[in-house]
C-alpha cells in the first residue's frame, strides 16, 4: 500500500484493476436496475415531490405509469409486503410509546 490512503489492498496489476472496476460497475448497475424495477412507488413519490413545471410533467407521468404497470404485473409485490410489515411495526412501536407516556 505505498503512498495511498486506501483501507484495502488494491490490485497492482492493470488487468486486475480493470476487472475490479468492471465488477463494481456491474454490481452498481444491477442494484440500480433492481431498485428501479421493484421500487416504482419510491420513484413515483419522488417524481410527485418535484415542483410542477413543463420539464417535470413528463417525469411525473412516466413515473406514475411505471408505478401502475409494476402494480399490475406484480413487480411491486416484494416492496408492498415489506411496506405492510414496516407499517405494522411502526404502529406497534408508536402505540407502545403512547401507552408508556400515559402511565
N, CA and C atoms as an extended XYZ file, in Angstrom:
309
Properties=species:S:1:pos:R:3:atomname:S:1:resname:S:1:resid:I:1 pbc="F F F"
N         0.836       -1.185        0.000 N   UNK     1
C         0.000        0.000        0.000 CA  UNK     1
C         0.882        1.250        0.000 C   UNK     1
N         1.695        1.402       -0.978 N   UNK     2
C         2.609        2.544       -0.988 CA  UNK     2
C         1.914        3.844       -1.384 C   UNK     2
N         2.077        4.846       -0.559 N   UNK     3
C         1.656        6.216       -0.869 CA  UNK     3
C         0.186        6.372       -1.251 C   UNK     3
N        -0.668        5.550       -0.719 N   UNK     4
C        -2.102        5.801       -0.931 CA  UNK     4
C        -2.822        5.640        0.399 C   UNK     4
N        -4.053        6.050        0.428 N   UNK     5
C        -4.797        6.053        1.670 CA  UNK     5
C        -5.952        5.063        1.646 C   UNK     5
N        -5.871        4.070        0.795 N   UNK     6
C        -6.938        3.082        0.693 CA  UNK     6
C        -6.888        2.141        1.891 C   UNK     6
N        -8.042        1.851        2.491 N   UNK     7
C        -8.062        0.917        3.622 CA  UNK     7
C        -7.948       -0.545        3.186 C   UNK     7
N        -7.973       -0.796        1.883 N   UNK     8
C        -7.845       -2.159        1.375 CA  UNK     8
C        -6.671       -2.237        0.420 C   UNK     8
N        -6.198       -3.446        0.224 N   UNK     9
C        -5.111       -3.641       -0.735 CA  UNK     9
C        -5.686       -3.638       -2.140 C   UNK     9
N        -5.325       -2.654       -2.918 N   UNK    10
C        -5.792       -2.557       -4.293 CA  UNK    10
C        -4.872       -3.370       -5.194 C   UNK    10
N        -5.430       -3.984       -6.232 N   UNK    11
C        -4.576       -4.773       -7.124 CA  UNK    11
C        -3.575       -3.879       -7.852 C   UNK    11
N        -2.354       -4.368       -7.953 N   UNK    12
C        -1.329       -3.584       -8.642 CA  UNK    12
C        -1.302       -3.887      -10.139 C   UNK    12
N        -1.799       -5.049      -10.524 N   UNK    13
C        -1.846       -5.434      -11.931 CA  UNK    13
C        -2.961       -4.657      -12.638 C   UNK    13
N        -2.669       -4.094      -13.796 N   UNK    14
C        -3.656       -3.292      -14.540 CA  UNK    14
C        -4.879       -4.123      -14.930 C   UNK    14
N        -4.682       -5.392      -15.301 N   UNK    15
C        -5.820       -6.247      -15.660 CA  UNK    15
C        -6.720       -6.497      -14.457 C   UNK    15
N        -6.113       -6.684      -13.287 N   UNK    16
C        -6.906       -6.875      -12.075 CA  UNK    16
C        -7.677       -5.606      -11.726 C   UNK    16
N        -7.065       -4.456      -11.950 N   UNK    17
C        -7.752       -3.191      -11.689 CA  UNK    17
C        -8.956       -3.034      -12.613 C   UNK    17
N        -8.788       -3.417      -13.874 N   UNK    18
C        -9.907       -3.324      -14.823 CA  UNK    18
C       -11.029       -4.274      -14.432 C   UNK    18
N       -10.669       -5.498      -14.029 N   UNK    19
C       -11.698       -6.462      -13.609 CA  UNK    19
C       -12.432       -5.967      -12.370 C   UNK    19
N       -11.690       -5.384      -11.433 N   UNK    20
C       -12.319       -4.859      -10.224 CA  UNK    20
C       -13.272       -3.715      -10.567 C   UNK    20
N       -12.864       -2.844      -11.470 N   UNK    21
C       -13.742       -1.749      -11.895 CA  UNK    21
C       -14.973       -2.253      -12.620 C   UNK    21
N       -14.796       -3.264      -13.465 N   UNK    22
C       -15.927       -3.854      -14.178 CA  UNK    22
C       -16.889       -4.517      -13.204 C   UNK    22
N       -16.354       -5.266      -12.250 N   UNK    23
C       -17.190       -5.930      -11.248 CA  UNK    23
C       -18.004       -4.898      -10.466 C   UNK    23
N       -17.351       -3.827      -10.030 N   UNK    24
C       -18.040       -2.779       -9.279 CA  UNK    24
C       -19.135       -2.135      -10.121 C   UNK    24
N       -18.855       -1.865      -11.366 N   UNK    25
C       -19.851       -1.268      -12.264 CA  UNK    25
C       -21.049       -2.187      -12.453 C   UNK    25
N       -20.800       -3.483      -12.598 N   UNK    26
C       -21.891       -4.446      -12.773 CA  UNK    26
C       -22.756       -4.515      -11.523 C   UNK    26
N       -22.131       -4.538      -10.355 N   UNK    27
C       -22.889       -4.608       -9.101 CA  UNK    27
C       -23.759       -3.368       -8.927 C   UNK    27
N       -23.204       -2.198       -9.163 N   UNK    28
C       -23.968       -0.956       -9.002 CA  UNK    28
C       -25.092       -0.882      -10.033 C   UNK    28
N       -24.824       -1.270      -11.261 N   UNK    29
C       -25.854       -1.257      -12.311 CA  UNK    29
C       -26.981       -2.232      -11.999 C   UNK    29
N       -26.623       -3.427      -11.536 N   UNK    30
C       -27.638       -4.428      -11.193 CA  UNK    30
C       -28.507       -3.949      -10.038 C   UNK    30
N       -27.886       -3.402       -9.005 N   UNK    31
C       -28.652       -2.896       -7.868 CA  UNK    31
C       -29.573       -1.753       -8.293 C   UNK    31
N       -29.085       -0.861       -9.130 N   UNK    32
C       -29.910        0.256       -9.605 CA  UNK    32
C       -31.090       -0.235      -10.429 C   UNK    32
N       -30.843       -1.202      -11.294 N   UNK    33
C       -31.914       -1.761      -12.118 CA  UNK    33
C       -32.971       -2.448      -11.257 C   UNK    33
N       -32.536       -3.237      -10.287 N   UNK    34
C       -33.493       -3.914       -9.408 CA  UNK    34
C       -34.308       -2.919       -8.591 C   UNK    34
N       -33.666       -1.874       -8.111 N   UNK    35
C       -34.409       -0.854       -7.367 CA  UNK    35
C       -35.423       -0.153       -8.260 C   UNK    35
N       -35.038        0.151       -9.475 N   UNK    36
C       -35.972        0.806      -10.399 CA  UNK    36
C       -37.142       -0.113      -10.735 C   UNK    36
N       -36.872       -1.401      -10.900 N   UNK    37
C       -37.935       -2.351      -11.242 CA  UNK    37
C       -38.856       -2.645      -10.065 C   UNK    37
N       -38.283       -2.846       -8.891 N   UNK    38
C       -39.058       -3.336       -7.757 CA  UNK    38
C       -39.510       -2.250       -6.795 C   UNK    38
N       -39.109       -1.022       -6.999 N   UNK    39
C       -39.486        0.049       -6.082 CA  UNK    39
C       -40.050        1.242       -6.848 C   UNK    39
N       -40.977        0.958       -7.745 N   UNK    40
C       -41.580        2.008       -8.567 CA  UNK    40
C       -42.342        3.023       -7.718 C   UNK    40
N       -42.836        2.595       -6.576 N   UNK    41
C       -43.565        3.501       -5.682 CA  UNK    41
C       -42.660        4.641       -5.214 C   UNK    41
N       -41.427        4.333       -4.860 N   UNK    42
C       -40.493        5.367       -4.411 CA  UNK    42
C       -40.157        6.331       -5.542 C   UNK    42
N       -39.989        5.807       -6.743 N   UNK    43
C       -39.699        6.668       -7.894 CA  UNK    43
C       -40.880        7.607       -8.146 C   UNK    43
N       -42.099        7.067       -8.076 N   UNK    44
C       -43.290        7.894       -8.296 CA  UNK    44
C       -43.456        8.927       -7.183 C   UNK    44
N       -43.173        8.538       -5.940 N   UNK    45
C       -43.255        9.501       -4.833 CA  UNK    45
C       -42.242       10.626       -5.017 C   UNK    45
N       -41.039       10.261       -5.451 N   UNK    46
C       -40.025       11.285       -5.711 CA  UNK    46
C       -40.494       12.215       -6.827 C   UNK    46
N       -41.022       11.654       -7.897 N   UNK    47
C       -41.481       12.476       -9.021 CA  UNK    47
C       -42.617       13.398       -8.589 C   UNK    47
N       -43.513       12.892       -7.743 N   UNK    48
C       -44.624       13.717       -7.264 CA  UNK    48
C       -44.145       14.870       -6.389 C   UNK    48
N       -42.969       14.726       -5.778 N   UNK    49
C       -42.457       15.788       -4.911 CA  UNK    49
C       -41.764       16.905       -5.693 C   UNK    49
N       -41.543       16.701       -6.991 N   UNK    50
C       -40.898       17.732       -7.808 CA  UNK    50
C       -41.848       18.908       -8.031 C   UNK    50
N       -41.276       20.085       -8.138 N   UNK    51
C       -42.085       21.270       -8.427 CA  UNK    51
C       -42.706       21.116       -9.819 C   UNK    51
N       -43.997       21.423       -9.953 N   UNK    52
C       -44.642       21.248      -11.257 CA  UNK    52
C       -44.147       22.271      -12.282 C   UNK    52
N       -43.491       21.774      -13.294 N   UNK    53
C       -43.017       22.609      -14.399 CA  UNK    53
C       -43.233       21.841      -15.693 C   UNK    53
N       -42.967       22.507      -16.784 N   UNK    54
C       -43.087       21.842      -18.082 CA  UNK    54
C       -42.060       20.712      -18.211 C   UNK    54
N       -40.951       20.818      -17.501 N   UNK    55
C       -39.891       19.803      -17.580 CA  UNK    55
C       -40.194       18.597      -16.701 C   UNK    55
N       -40.876       18.808      -15.585 N   UNK    56
C       -41.128       17.688      -14.673 CA  UNK    56
C       -42.410       16.933      -15.000 C   UNK    56
N       -43.293       17.528      -15.782 N   UNK    57
C       -44.561       16.860      -16.111 CA  UNK    57
C       -44.351       15.498      -16.777 C   UNK    57
N       -43.465       15.369      -17.767 N   UNK    58
C       -43.255       14.040      -18.357 CA  UNK    58
C       -42.633       13.045      -17.377 C   UNK    58
N       -41.805       13.539      -16.461 N   UNK    59
C       -41.198       12.658      -15.461 CA  UNK    59
C       -42.273       12.096      -14.548 C   UNK    59
N       -43.169       12.972      -14.087 N   UNK    60
C       -44.250       12.538      -13.201 CA  UNK    60
C       -45.164       11.556      -13.924 C   UNK    60
N       -45.513       11.862      -15.144 N   UNK    61
C       -46.388       10.990      -15.922 CA  UNK    61
C       -45.763        9.608      -16.130 C   UNK    61
N       -44.500        9.587      -16.496 N   UNK    62
C       -43.805        8.315      -16.716 CA  UNK    62
C       -43.681        7.523      -15.419 C   UNK    62
N       -43.343        8.197      -14.336 N   UNK    63
C       -43.202        7.514      -13.046 CA  UNK    63
C       -44.538        6.944      -12.575 C   UNK    63
N       -45.617        7.698      -12.755 N   UNK    64
C       -46.937        7.198      -12.367 CA  UNK    64
C       -47.347        6.004      -13.222 C   UNK    64
N       -47.055        6.066      -14.512 N   UNK    65
C       -47.356        4.930      -15.394 CA  UNK    65
C       -46.555        3.700      -14.994 C   UNK    65
N       -45.293        3.899      -14.658 N   UNK    66
C       -44.450        2.780      -14.243 CA  UNK    66
C       -44.961        2.172      -12.935 C   UNK    66
N       -45.385        3.026      -11.992 N   UNK    67
C       -45.933        2.523      -10.728 CA  UNK    67
C       -47.168        1.676      -10.998 C   UNK    67
N       -48.061        2.148      -11.860 N   UNK    68
C       -49.277        1.395      -12.180 CA  UNK    68
C       -48.951        0.072      -12.865 C   UNK    68
N       -48.024        0.097      -13.802 N   UNK    69
C       -47.632       -1.124      -14.504 CA  UNK    69
C       -46.968       -2.119      -13.553 C   UNK    69
N       -46.130       -1.625      -12.663 N   UNK    70
C       -45.467       -2.503      -11.693 CA  UNK    70
C       -46.488       -3.149      -10.761 C   UNK    70
N       -47.506       -2.398      -10.378 N   UNK    71
C       -48.553       -2.962       -9.523 CA  UNK    71
C       -49.368       -4.010      -10.276 C   UNK    71
N       -49.703       -3.729      -11.522 N   UNK    72
C       -50.496       -4.671      -12.325 CA  UNK    72
C       -49.750       -5.973      -12.593 C   UNK    72
N       -48.454       -5.898      -12.806 N   UNK    73
C       -47.671       -7.085      -13.149 CA  UNK    73
C       -47.105       -7.801      -11.929 C   UNK    73
N       -47.265       -7.225      -10.747 N   UNK    74
C       -46.767       -7.859       -9.535 CA  UNK    74
C       -45.329       -7.521       -9.191 C   UNK    74
N       -44.703       -6.653       -9.956 N   UNK    75
C       -43.318       -6.280       -9.648 CA  UNK    75
C       -43.202       -5.526       -8.329 C   UNK    75
N       -44.274       -4.886       -7.905 N   UNK    76
C       -44.223       -4.127       -6.659 CA  UNK    76
C       -44.581       -4.978       -5.444 C   UNK    76
N       -44.884       -6.256       -5.637 N   UNK    77
C       -45.299       -7.123       -4.527 CA  UNK    77
C       -44.251       -7.226       -3.417 C   UNK    77
N       -42.961       -7.430       -3.711 N   UNK    78
C       -41.990       -7.501       -2.612 CA  UNK    78
C       -41.928       -6.209       -1.800 C   UNK    78
N       -41.945       -5.080       -2.473 N   UNK    79
C       -41.918       -3.802       -1.769 CA  UNK    79
C       -43.183       -3.604       -0.946 C   UNK    79
N       -44.331       -3.968       -1.515 N   UNK    80
C       -45.596       -3.815       -0.805 CA  UNK    80
C       -45.638       -4.674        0.455 C   UNK    80
N       -45.129       -5.898        0.365 N   UNK    81
C       -45.090       -6.792        1.522 CA  UNK    81
C       -44.212       -6.208        2.624 C   UNK    81
N       -43.019       -5.778        2.279 N   UNK    82
C       -42.133       -5.175        3.275 CA  UNK    82
C       -42.729       -3.897        3.853 C   UNK    82
N       -43.398       -3.118        3.020 N   UNK    83
C       -44.005       -1.874        3.486 CA  UNK    83
C       -45.116       -2.154        4.503 C   UNK    83
N       -45.938       -3.177        4.227 N   UNK    84
C       -47.003       -3.534        5.175 CA  UNK    84
C       -46.423       -3.953        6.524 C   UNK    84
N       -45.387       -4.799        6.503 N   UNK    85
C       -44.758       -5.221        7.757 CA  UNK    85
C       -44.134       -4.040        8.490 C   UNK    85
N       -43.503       -3.164        7.758 N   UNK    86
C       -42.891       -1.995        8.378 CA  UNK    86
C       -43.954       -1.114        9.045 C   UNK    86
N       -45.088       -0.908        8.355 N   UNK    87
C       -46.160       -0.086        8.924 CA  UNK    87
C       -46.731       -0.725       10.190 C   UNK    87
N       -46.857       -2.072       10.213 N   UNK    88
C       -47.335       -2.761       11.417 CA  UNK    88
C       -46.360       -2.561       12.570 C   UNK    88
N       -45.073       -2.702       12.295 N   UNK    89
C       -44.072       -2.491       13.340 CA  UNK    89
C       -44.052       -1.041       13.803 C   UNK    89
N       -44.219       -0.133       12.875 N   UNK    90
C       -44.253        1.281       13.223 CA  UNK    90
C       -45.448        1.579       14.126 C   UNK    90
N       -46.613        1.030       13.786 N   UNK    91
C       -47.808        1.242       14.605 CA  UNK    91
C       -47.627        0.624       15.988 C   UNK    91
N       -47.030       -0.542       16.050 N   UNK    92
C       -46.779       -1.202       17.323 CA  UNK    92
C       -45.833       -0.374       18.176 C   UNK    92
N       -44.774        0.116       17.583 N   UNK    93
C       -43.797        0.922       18.310 CA  UNK    93
C       -44.438        2.193       18.866 C   UNK    93
N       -45.174        2.904       18.041 N   UNK    94
C       -45.759        4.159       18.493 CA  UNK    94
C       -46.923        3.933       19.450 C   UNK    94
N       -47.655        2.823       19.319 N   UNK    95
C       -48.733        2.562       20.275 CA  UNK    95
C       -48.141        2.229       21.639 C   UNK    95
N       -47.033        1.500       21.682 N   UNK    96
C       -46.359        1.222       22.950 CA  UNK    96
C       -45.782        2.491       23.549 C   UNK    96
N       -45.286        3.354       22.736 N   UNK    97
C       -44.695        4.594       23.211 CA  UNK    97
C       -45.762        5.498       23.825 C   UNK    97
N       -46.936        5.581       23.198 N   UNK    98
C       -48.012        6.410       23.732 CA  UNK    98
C       -48.510        5.856       25.053 C   UNK    98
N       -48.589        4.523       25.168 N   UNK    99
C       -49.029        3.904       26.415 CA  UNK    99
C       -48.058        4.169       27.544 C   UNK    99
N       -46.778        4.187       27.259 N   UNK   100
C       -45.772        4.435       28.288 CA  UNK   100
C       -45.837        5.879       28.769 C   UNK   100
N       -46.151        6.798       27.882 N   UNK   101
C       -46.237        8.203       28.272 CA  UNK   101
C       -47.477        8.477       29.113 C   UNK   101
N       -48.551        7.713       28.879 N   UNK   102
C       -49.795        7.946       29.603 CA  UNK   102
C       -49.696        7.478       31.045 C   UNK   102
N       -48.822        6.519       31.323 N   UNK   103
C       -48.704        5.973       32.685 CA  UNK   103
C       -47.985        6.864       33.607 C   UNK   103
